[in-house]
Structures are given as structure tokens and as C-alpha cells.
Amino acid sequence: MKQVLQVRLLVLLSSLAKAAKLHQEAVSCDSFQCNLEQGWAPRPNRSTLPGNSIEKCCRPTCKRWTCSKGYKAHPDYYNNVASSNSACCDRLCSTVPCNASFGVPTRMRNVPGKTHEECCKPLCSQHLCFGSWAPDPRKAHQAGSSNEECCTASCAALACDASKGYKYFLERYERAQPAKNPTDFCCQKTCPFYQEHCGEGRGMNLADESKMSMTVTERDFQNKCCEPKCSSVKCQAGYILDPTFLNYLVSKIAHGSEGCCLPTCKAFECPAGWMKYHEADNFVSPYLTKDDCCLPTCAVHKCGKGWFTSTVPTKLAKVSRSDRTCCEPSCAAAGCAAGLVLKPNAFNISSGSTCCEPEMCQELRSKRQQVKYCNSVAEEAKCNMSYDVHDVNRFSVAPCAWSSELKLCLMDSTSVLTDCGPL
Ligand SMILES: *[C@@H]1O[C@H](CO)[C@@H](O)[C@H](O)[C@H]1NC(C)=O
Ligand SMILES: *[C@@H]1O[C@H](CO)[C@@H](O)[C@H](O)[C@H]1NC(C)=O
Ligand SMILES: *[C@@H]1O[C@H](CO)[C@@H](O)[C@H](O)[C@H]1NC(C)=O
Ligand SMILES: *[C@@H]1O[C@H](CO)[C@@H](O)[C@H](O)[C@H]1NC(C)=O
């Protein structure tokens, strides 16, 4: 009994499975929807096809196709039932082979195109770059036909700023500018580039055009461009730098380096009769005079009325401008030794000379007359009124005296007088 039940159960189960299978085979794709939006189109004769799955009932459209490299999808093809680059994609220019001296420009690589004509353009190697443009070797093998595509800026396109001390490197004028420091490559440095670098006490003569246009380097600009300024001049002893010219180039100064310096009184030579005034040693002037640097001594003093130039060296060396210090008074106040009297012109002669004369001088002056020789006088009375002048040693005079023995008028040699005032 139990056995029978089991057999029936098995029969039942297997007939159920059979029924299910029959049912499945009986379902047709007719009732299966292929989603076009998702890239599925129904297979042809679908009504006759059994099945109810995408695989059995649908075929993929281009929408489900991924274009290979070098191809590009296009919405126009989305609903095409196909699965290939040729049916679903546009070919791109990047896949088109160009013949020699042609290439696909970068901007066209992703543009649809199939033919040489559509896609290939001449290579930059065929383009002539000139003027502000120079050939760019990196671009020679890419397609292009404009300066912008094929060339790189040449040195001519760069301004070598003369105001900053640059000038064009003529041999490189048409060459390509390097990416780094193009100015260093295209431009040369001239003196003014280094004008702030001459250093302490040196500078440049910017007005010297031929010098300033010289090409120089870091190493030689000092020698070629820079010159000393007055501030670096060493003045000779007794001179100091003229503060007015410190910042001037020596070459611009009249008289060169000497013109940078001013004399101090220390360097001044006082003329004869003037003495150095040491308190003025540091006095400075372009035109020093003896009055700036020296003091007059009595030697250059002009004695006033009633005063007489001295001959005493110690007196003459004194620094003074006063008559009292520098000059000799007249003989007026002089005293005379016994037997001597003041000369009659005592007021008019210096006390430094001989002020006094023998008393006899007055007799000669008032009572006698000068003769050439006493013995030329024949009469006694006239002989008593004459005197003779001798200039043997010093100026000397002697009265004449009558010799009664010889009956001759003779010079009285016992009374020779010296130092008489004017007779
Ligand atoms: C689909 O049907 C057409 C005519 O209805 C027939 O000629 C063709 O052979 C069928 N194709 C398939 C794959 O059954
Ligand atoms: C390059 O290809 C084009 C198009 O196919 C052709 O017209 C032209 O003559 C070719 N040029 C050279 C140099 O081969
Ligand atoms: C002395 O000088 C005065 C003027 O100062 C003059 O008048 C006089 O004649 C002079 N006398 C002599 C002796 O030179
Ligand atoms: C001349 O002088 C002498 C001496 O003083 C005197 O003796 C004599 O008498 C004088 N003769 C005359 C002519 O004055």
C-alpha cells in the first residue's frame, strides 16, 4: 500500500514537471517586450520564436555598442540593429593615414573623417616661420599652417629693454626664444644693466653713448663701464674732498682728480712777510688768499705818518698791524750823549738811525760854506768861513783853518766830523 502511494506521488510529480515544460515551450517572444531605450530591438519573426528573455527575443542595437579607439558613437545610429564599429560609429580622422609631409592636426584627431582630404593637412615642416616667429622643431611633425600652430616666438618678438641696459643679440634675432629666461638668450647686457653695481666710489658715465652700448658681462663690466667718482680720490696733503663733487665722476671734473679736492690753509704758502695762521689750517676754499690763511708781519706793514720802517729783524717778524709795534718813532724824543745834539731833521728821521750830531755840525751849517778843497781858498777870513767834505770812510766833513805859517787854508784834520745832519 505504501509502495503504491509512493509510485503515484512520483507519477504526479513528473507529470507536473512535464506540464511546466510544455507551458514554457509554448510561450512566444510575441509577448516579450524588448526595451529599445536600453538598446534592445526585437528579433525578426519574433511571433514564431518561443521564449521570454532578452537573449531569446531581442537583438542589441548600436546603443549598446562601445566604439573602439579611433571611432566615435553618434545618436543617429543608436537604433540601428548592429554591433560593429563600421555600423555604429563614425571613423575619426586620427585613424586616417596621411602620406609624407601631411598629418592630422591635433584639433582634428577627434573629428569624424575618413579621407586624406578631410583629415590630412600639411605638416608644420612645410610652413615658413619668419619675422617674429621661428620654426619650432617640436612642432615640425605636427600638422599646421599658421604661425601660431607651427612656430614659436623668435627673439624679434621680445623687447630687449634699452632702458634696463639690454640690446638685441643680433645673431639670435631670428632664433626661437627659449622657454626659460628668454631675455638672457635674446638680449645682451650693456653697461647700463650694471649701473647700480659699480660699487662704492664708482659710477658710470651714462652720457658716453659709445661706451654705454658696449656688450659686457658680469666679469668685465667693472673695467669696461665703471669709473672712479671724486669720493674715491685721495687728495694730496693739505687738501680735502670737495663735498660738492663727491658724487661726480672724476672724468667729468675740470682738472681731473685734483678738481675733486679743495685746498685747506694747511696747503697754502704764505708770501714773504706773512706768517701761517695755524688756527685757520682747516679753512677750505677754492680760492684761498693770504688773508684767509696768513697773518701779516711788521715786514709788510706800512708805517703811518711820523713812524719809520724798522730794520730790526725781531721787530719785523712780529705779527702786527700797528705802527707802535712795527715802526720806529722819529728821533724827536731821542736823547743825545755829551757833545752831541739832535739833528735838525730829527722829526723827519727814524730813531733807528743816528739821531744826534756833533755840536760843530751846526756851526758848519749856519756859519760856513762848503768848498771843494780848503787849500783852494786864498783869504784867511774866507778860510775861517769854509768847510771841506770828505767821503773817505764814512761821510765826513771838516772845517777849514788858516795856517799863518804856510799862509794857506788847510783842512782842520783835528776836527773831522761824522754824522752831521743835512748841512
Ligand atoms: C521568417 O519569416 C519569413 C516569412 O514570414 C521567412 O521567409 C523566414 O525564413 C523566416 N525566418 C526565420 C529565421 O524563421
Ligand atoms: C598624398 O595623398 C593625396 C591624397 O591621397 C594625394 O592627392 C597626393 O598626391 C599625395 N601626395 C604625396 C606627396 O604622396
Ligand atoms: C720834515 O718834514 C716836514 C713835513 O713832515 C717838512 O715840512 C719839513 O721840511 C721836513 N724837514 C726836513 C728837515 O726834512
Ligand atoms: C781866523 O780865525 C783865527 C782863529 O780863530 C783867528 O785868530 C783869526 O783872527 C781869524 N781871522 C780873521 C780874518 O777873521
Short mmCIF file of N, CA and C in Angstrom, two decimals, residues 78-161:
data_model
loop_
_atom_site.label_atom_id
_atom_site.label_comp_id
_atom_site.label_asym_id
_atom_site.label_seq_id
_atom_site.Cartn_x
_atom_site.Cartn_y
_atom_site.Cartn_z
N TYR A 78 21.93 55.08 -33.07
CA TYR A 78 21.56 54.36 -31.86
C TYR A 78 20.56 53.23 -32.10
N ASN A 79 19.63 53.51 -32.98
CA ASN A 79 18.60 52.48 -33.16
C ASN A 79 18.90 51.46 -34.25
N ASN A 80 20.08 51.61 -34.85
CA ASN A 80 20.48 50.59 -35.82
C ASN A 80 20.73 49.29 -35.08
N VAL A 81 20.19 48.23 -35.66
CA VAL A 81 20.44 46.94 -35.03
C VAL A 81 21.78 46.46 -35.55
N ALA A 82 22.77 46.66 -34.77
CA ALA A 82 24.11 46.28 -35.21
C ALA A 82 25.05 46.32 -34.04
N SER A 83 26.17 45.69 -34.23
CA SER A 83 27.19 45.67 -33.18
C SER A 83 28.57 45.67 -33.85
N SER A 84 28.90 46.79 -34.46
CA SER A 84 30.23 46.88 -35.06
C SER A 84 30.60 48.36 -35.18
N ASN A 85 31.93 48.60 -35.24
CA ASN A 85 32.40 49.96 -35.41
C ASN A 85 31.87 50.54 -36.73
N SER A 86 31.87 49.71 -37.75
CA SER A 86 31.51 50.26 -39.05
C SER A 86 30.04 50.64 -39.12
N ALA A 87 29.17 49.90 -38.40
CA ALA A 87 27.75 50.19 -38.46
C ALA A 87 27.31 51.19 -37.41
N CYS A 88 28.03 51.27 -36.33
CA CYS A 88 27.55 52.07 -35.18
C CYS A 88 28.36 53.34 -34.96
N CYS A 89 29.51 53.48 -35.61
CA CYS A 89 30.41 54.58 -35.22
C CYS A 89 30.83 55.37 -36.45
N ASP A 90 31.26 56.63 -36.16
CA ASP A 90 31.92 57.41 -37.17
C ASP A 90 33.40 57.15 -37.03
N ARG A 91 34.08 57.03 -38.14
CA ARG A 91 35.52 56.90 -38.09
C ARG A 91 36.09 58.28 -37.81
N LEU A 92 37.15 58.34 -37.04
CA LEU A 92 37.77 59.63 -36.71
C LEU A 92 39.01 59.85 -37.55
N CYS A 93 39.31 61.13 -37.74
CA CYS A 93 40.49 61.47 -38.54
C CYS A 93 41.76 60.83 -37.99
N SER A 94 41.79 60.59 -36.67
CA SER A 94 43.02 60.05 -36.09
C SER A 94 43.38 58.69 -36.68
N THR A 95 42.44 58.02 -37.33
CA THR A 95 42.75 56.72 -37.90
C THR A 95 43.14 56.80 -39.37
N VAL A 96 43.06 58.03 -39.90
CA VAL A 96 43.35 58.16 -41.33
C VAL A 96 44.86 58.30 -41.52
N PRO A 97 45.45 57.44 -42.35
CA PRO A 97 46.88 57.59 -42.59
C PRO A 97 47.12 58.70 -43.60
N CYS A 98 48.07 59.57 -43.25
CA CYS A 98 48.40 60.66 -44.16
C CYS A 98 49.71 60.30 -44.83
N ASN A 99 49.88 60.76 -46.07
CA ASN A 99 51.16 60.48 -46.70
C ASN A 99 52.22 61.49 -46.26
N ALA A 100 53.41 61.30 -46.79
CA ALA A 100 54.56 62.11 -46.34
C ALA A 100 54.23 63.59 -46.35
N SER A 101 54.76 64.29 -45.38
CA SER A 101 54.59 65.73 -45.20
C SER A 101 53.14 66.16 -44.96
N PHE A 102 52.32 65.19 -44.61
CA PHE A 102 50.96 65.52 -44.14
C PHE A 102 50.74 64.89 -42.78
N GLY A 103 49.80 65.44 -42.04
CA GLY A 103 49.47 64.86 -40.75
C GLY A 103 48.10 65.35 -40.34
N VAL A 104 47.55 64.69 -39.30
CA VAL A 104 46.24 65.10 -38.80
C VAL A 104 46.49 66.11 -37.69
N PRO A 105 45.97 67.31 -37.86
CA PRO A 105 46.17 68.30 -36.80
C PRO A 105 45.52 67.82 -35.50
N THR A 106 46.10 68.18 -34.41
CA THR A 106 45.60 67.75 -33.11
C THR A 106 44.12 68.08 -32.92
N ARG A 107 43.77 69.28 -33.36
CA ARG A 107 42.39 69.69 -33.16
C ARG A 107 41.41 68.85 -33.99
N MET A 108 41.95 68.10 -34.97
CA MET A 108 41.06 67.31 -35.83
C MET A 108 41.08 65.82 -35.52
N ARG A 109 41.87 65.43 -34.56
CA ARG A 109 42.02 63.99 -34.30
C ARG A 109 40.68 63.36 -33.94
N ASN A 110 39.85 64.09 -33.23
CA ASN A 110 38.57 63.53 -32.82
C ASN A 110 37.41 64.01 -33.67
N VAL A 111 37.78 64.51 -34.86
CA VAL A 111 36.73 64.93 -35.79
C VAL A 111 36.45 63.76 -36.73
N PRO A 112 35.18 63.44 -37.00
CA PRO A 112 34.88 62.34 -37.92
C PRO A 112 35.44 62.64 -39.30
N GLY A 113 36.00 61.64 -39.90
CA GLY A 113 36.58 61.81 -41.23
C GLY A 113 37.20 60.52 -41.68
N LYS A 114 37.22 60.35 -42.99
CA LYS A 114 37.72 59.07 -43.49
C LYS A 114 38.84 59.27 -44.50
N THR A 115 38.87 60.46 -45.13
CA THR A 115 39.77 60.59 -46.27
C THR A 115 40.96 61.49 -45.97
N HIS A 116 41.94 61.31 -46.76
CA HIS A 116 43.13 62.16 -46.69
C HIS A 116 42.73 63.61 -46.80
N GLU A 117 41.84 63.85 -47.76
CA GLU A 117 41.42 65.22 -47.99
C GLU A 117 40.75 65.83 -46.76
N GLU A 118 39.88 65.00 -46.15
CA GLU A 118 39.17 65.52 -44.97
C GLU A 118 40.09 65.73 -43.78
N CYS A 119 41.02 64.84 -43.62
CA CYS A 119 41.74 64.80 -42.34
C CYS A 119 43.19 65.26 -42.38
N CYS A 120 43.82 65.16 -43.51
CA CYS A 120 45.26 65.41 -43.53
C CYS A 120 45.55 66.83 -43.96
N LYS A 121 46.41 67.44 -43.23
CA LYS A 121 46.84 68.80 -43.55
C LYS A 121 48.36 68.78 -43.63
N PRO A 122 48.94 69.76 -44.32
CA PRO A 122 50.41 69.77 -44.42
C PRO A 122 51.04 69.85 -43.03
N LEU A 123 52.23 69.27 -42.92
CA LEU A 123 52.95 69.33 -41.65
C LEU A 123 53.59 70.70 -41.49
N CYS A 124 53.86 71.04 -40.24
CA CYS A 124 54.50 72.33 -39.97
C CYS A 124 55.84 72.45 -40.67
N SER A 125 56.48 71.32 -40.96
CA SER A 125 57.78 71.40 -41.64
C SER A 125 57.64 72.08 -43.00
N GLN A 126 56.41 72.17 -43.50
CA GLN A 126 56.19 72.84 -44.78
C GLN A 126 55.89 74.33 -44.60
N HIS A 127 55.71 74.73 -43.33
CA HIS A 127 55.33 76.13 -43.08
C HIS A 127 56.58 76.97 -42.85
N LEU A 128 56.56 78.16 -43.41
CA LEU A 128 57.70 79.04 -43.26
C LEU A 128 57.45 80.01 -42.10
N CYS A 129 58.28 79.89 -41.08
CA CYS A 129 58.16 80.82 -39.95
C CYS A 129 59.19 81.92 -40.17
N PHE A 130 58.82 83.18 -40.00
CA PHE A 130 59.81 84.24 -40.13
C PHE A 130 59.36 85.46 -39.35
N GLY A 131 60.24 86.46 -39.32
CA GLY A 131 59.91 87.68 -38.57
C GLY A 131 59.89 87.39 -37.09
N SER A 132 58.78 87.69 -36.46
CA SER A 132 58.68 87.46 -35.02
C SER A 132 58.50 86.00 -34.68
N TRP A 133 58.51 85.13 -35.72
CA TRP A 133 58.28 83.71 -35.48
C TRP A 133 59.49 82.91 -35.95
N ALA A 134 59.79 81.86 -35.20
CA ALA A 134 60.89 80.98 -35.57
C ALA A 134 60.36 79.55 -35.62
N PRO A 135 60.94 78.70 -36.48
CA PRO A 135 60.47 77.32 -36.55
C PRO A 135 60.61 76.65 -35.18
N ASP A 136 59.62 75.85 -34.83
CA ASP A 136 59.66 75.13 -33.56
C ASP A 136 59.87 73.66 -33.87
N PRO A 137 61.05 73.12 -33.63
CA PRO A 137 61.36 71.73 -34.02
C PRO A 137 60.38 70.72 -33.40
N ARG A 138 59.87 71.06 -32.24
CA ARG A 138 58.93 70.12 -31.60
C ARG A 138 57.62 70.02 -32.38
N LYS A 139 57.36 71.02 -33.21
CA LYS A 139 56.10 71.02 -33.93
C LYS A 139 56.26 70.61 -35.40
N ALA A 140 57.50 70.33 -35.81
CA ALA A 140 57.76 70.05 -37.22
C ALA A 140 56.91 68.89 -37.73
N HIS A 141 56.66 67.92 -36.87
CA HIS A 141 55.95 66.72 -37.32
C HIS A 141 54.47 66.77 -37.02
N GLN A 142 54.00 67.91 -36.62
CA GLN A 142 52.56 68.02 -36.47
C GLN A 142 52.01 68.90 -37.58
N ALA A 143 50.73 68.64 -37.89
CA ALA A 143 50.14 69.38 -39.00
C ALA A 143 49.82 70.80 -38.56
N GLY A 144 49.92 71.70 -39.49
CA GLY A 144 49.59 73.07 -39.17
C GLY A 144 50.01 73.96 -40.30
N SER A 145 49.39 75.14 -40.37
CA SER A 145 49.71 76.02 -41.48
C SER A 145 49.70 77.48 -41.05
N SER A 146 49.75 77.68 -39.72
CA SER A 146 49.79 79.06 -39.27
C SER A 146 50.99 79.22 -38.33
N ASN A 147 51.38 80.46 -38.17
CA ASN A 147 52.49 80.74 -37.25
C ASN A 147 52.17 80.23 -35.86
N GLU A 148 50.94 80.46 -35.44
CA GLU A 148 50.55 80.06 -34.09
C GLU A 148 50.68 78.55 -33.92
N GLU A 149 50.31 77.77 -34.98
CA GLU A 149 50.36 76.32 -34.86
C GLU A 149 51.78 75.78 -34.99
N CYS A 150 52.58 76.38 -35.82
CA CYS A 150 53.84 75.76 -36.23
C CYS A 150 55.08 76.43 -35.67
N CYS A 151 54.94 77.65 -35.21
CA CYS A 151 56.15 78.41 -34.89
C CYS A 151 56.16 78.73 -33.41
N THR A 152 57.30 79.24 -33.00
CA THR A 152 57.41 79.74 -31.65
C THR A 152 57.95 81.15 -31.77
N ALA A 153 57.69 81.94 -30.77
CA ALA A 153 58.11 83.34 -30.85
C ALA A 153 59.62 83.42 -31.00
N SER A 154 60.09 84.26 -31.90
CA SER A 154 61.53 84.44 -32.07
C SER A 154 61.99 85.58 -31.16
N CYS A 155 63.29 85.73 -31.08
CA CYS A 155 63.83 86.82 -30.26
C CYS A 155 63.30 88.17 -30.73
N ALA A 156 62.97 88.26 -32.03
CA ALA A 156 62.47 89.54 -32.56
C ALA A 156 61.18 89.95 -31.88
N ALA A 157 60.46 88.97 -31.33
CA ALA A 157 59.18 89.28 -30.69
C ALA A 157 59.38 89.75 -29.25
N LEU A 158 60.63 89.68 -28.81
CA LEU A 158 60.91 90.06 -27.42
C LEU A 158 61.49 91.47 -27.41
N ALA A 159 61.09 92.25 -26.44
CA ALA A 159 61.66 93.59 -26.35
C ALA A 159 62.90 93.54 -25.46
N CYS A 160 64.04 93.85 -26.05
CA CYS A 160 65.24 93.99 -25.23
C CYS A 160 65.26 95.43 -24.74
N ASP A 161 64.91 95.61 -23.50
CA ASP A 161 64.63 96.95 -22.97
C ASP A 161 65.91 97.76 -22.76
#
